[in-house]
Coordinates of N, CA and C in Angstrom, one line a residue:
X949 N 16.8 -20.9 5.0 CA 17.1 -19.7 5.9 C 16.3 -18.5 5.4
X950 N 16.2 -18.6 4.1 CA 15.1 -17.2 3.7 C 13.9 -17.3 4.2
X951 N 13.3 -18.4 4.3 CA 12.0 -18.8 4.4 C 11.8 -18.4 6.3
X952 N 13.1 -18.8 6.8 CA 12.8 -18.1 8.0 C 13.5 -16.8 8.5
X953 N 13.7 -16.0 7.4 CA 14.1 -14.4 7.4 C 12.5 -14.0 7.1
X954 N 11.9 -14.4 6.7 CA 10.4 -13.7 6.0 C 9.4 -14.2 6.5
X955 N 9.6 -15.2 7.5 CA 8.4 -15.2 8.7 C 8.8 -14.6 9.8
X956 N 10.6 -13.7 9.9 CA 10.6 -13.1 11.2 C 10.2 -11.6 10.7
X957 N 10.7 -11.3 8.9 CA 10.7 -10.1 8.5 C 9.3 -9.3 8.3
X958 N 8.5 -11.0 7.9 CA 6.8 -10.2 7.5 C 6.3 -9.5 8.6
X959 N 6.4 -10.2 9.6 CA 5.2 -9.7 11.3 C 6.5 -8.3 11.6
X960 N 7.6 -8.0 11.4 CA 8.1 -7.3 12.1 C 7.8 -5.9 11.4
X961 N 7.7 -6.2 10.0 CA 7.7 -5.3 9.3 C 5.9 -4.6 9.2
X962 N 4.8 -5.1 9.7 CA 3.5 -5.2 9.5 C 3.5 -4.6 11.1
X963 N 4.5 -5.0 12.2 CA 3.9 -4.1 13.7 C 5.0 -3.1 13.2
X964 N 5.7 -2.7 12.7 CA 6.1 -1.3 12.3 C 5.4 -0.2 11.5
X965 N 4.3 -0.5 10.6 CA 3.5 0.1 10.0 C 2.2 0.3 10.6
X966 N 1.7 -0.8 11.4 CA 0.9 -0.5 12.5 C 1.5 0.3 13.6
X967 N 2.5 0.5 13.9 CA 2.9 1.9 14.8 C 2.9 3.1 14.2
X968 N 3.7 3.2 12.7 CA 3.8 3.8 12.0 C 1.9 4.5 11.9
X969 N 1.8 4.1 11.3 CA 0.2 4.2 11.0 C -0.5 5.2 12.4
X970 N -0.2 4.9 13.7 CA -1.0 4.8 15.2 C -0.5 6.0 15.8
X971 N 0.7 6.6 15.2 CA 1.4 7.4 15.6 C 1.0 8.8 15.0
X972 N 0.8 8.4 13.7 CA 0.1 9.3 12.5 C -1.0 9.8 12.8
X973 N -1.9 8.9 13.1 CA -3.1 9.2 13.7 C -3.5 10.2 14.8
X974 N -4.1 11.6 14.5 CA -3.9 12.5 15.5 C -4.4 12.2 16.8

């Protein structure tokens, strides 16, 4: 079950910082 908490958690967490990031960006 971890192993598929951390293939949902890695990409979810990685398009949050890419928004994060895009948003930042003036």
């Amino acid at each position: 079950m971890s192993k598929i908490e951390r293939c949902i958690a890695n990409p979810s967490l990685e398009v949050l910082v890419k928004i994060a990031n895009f948003l930042n960006v003036p």
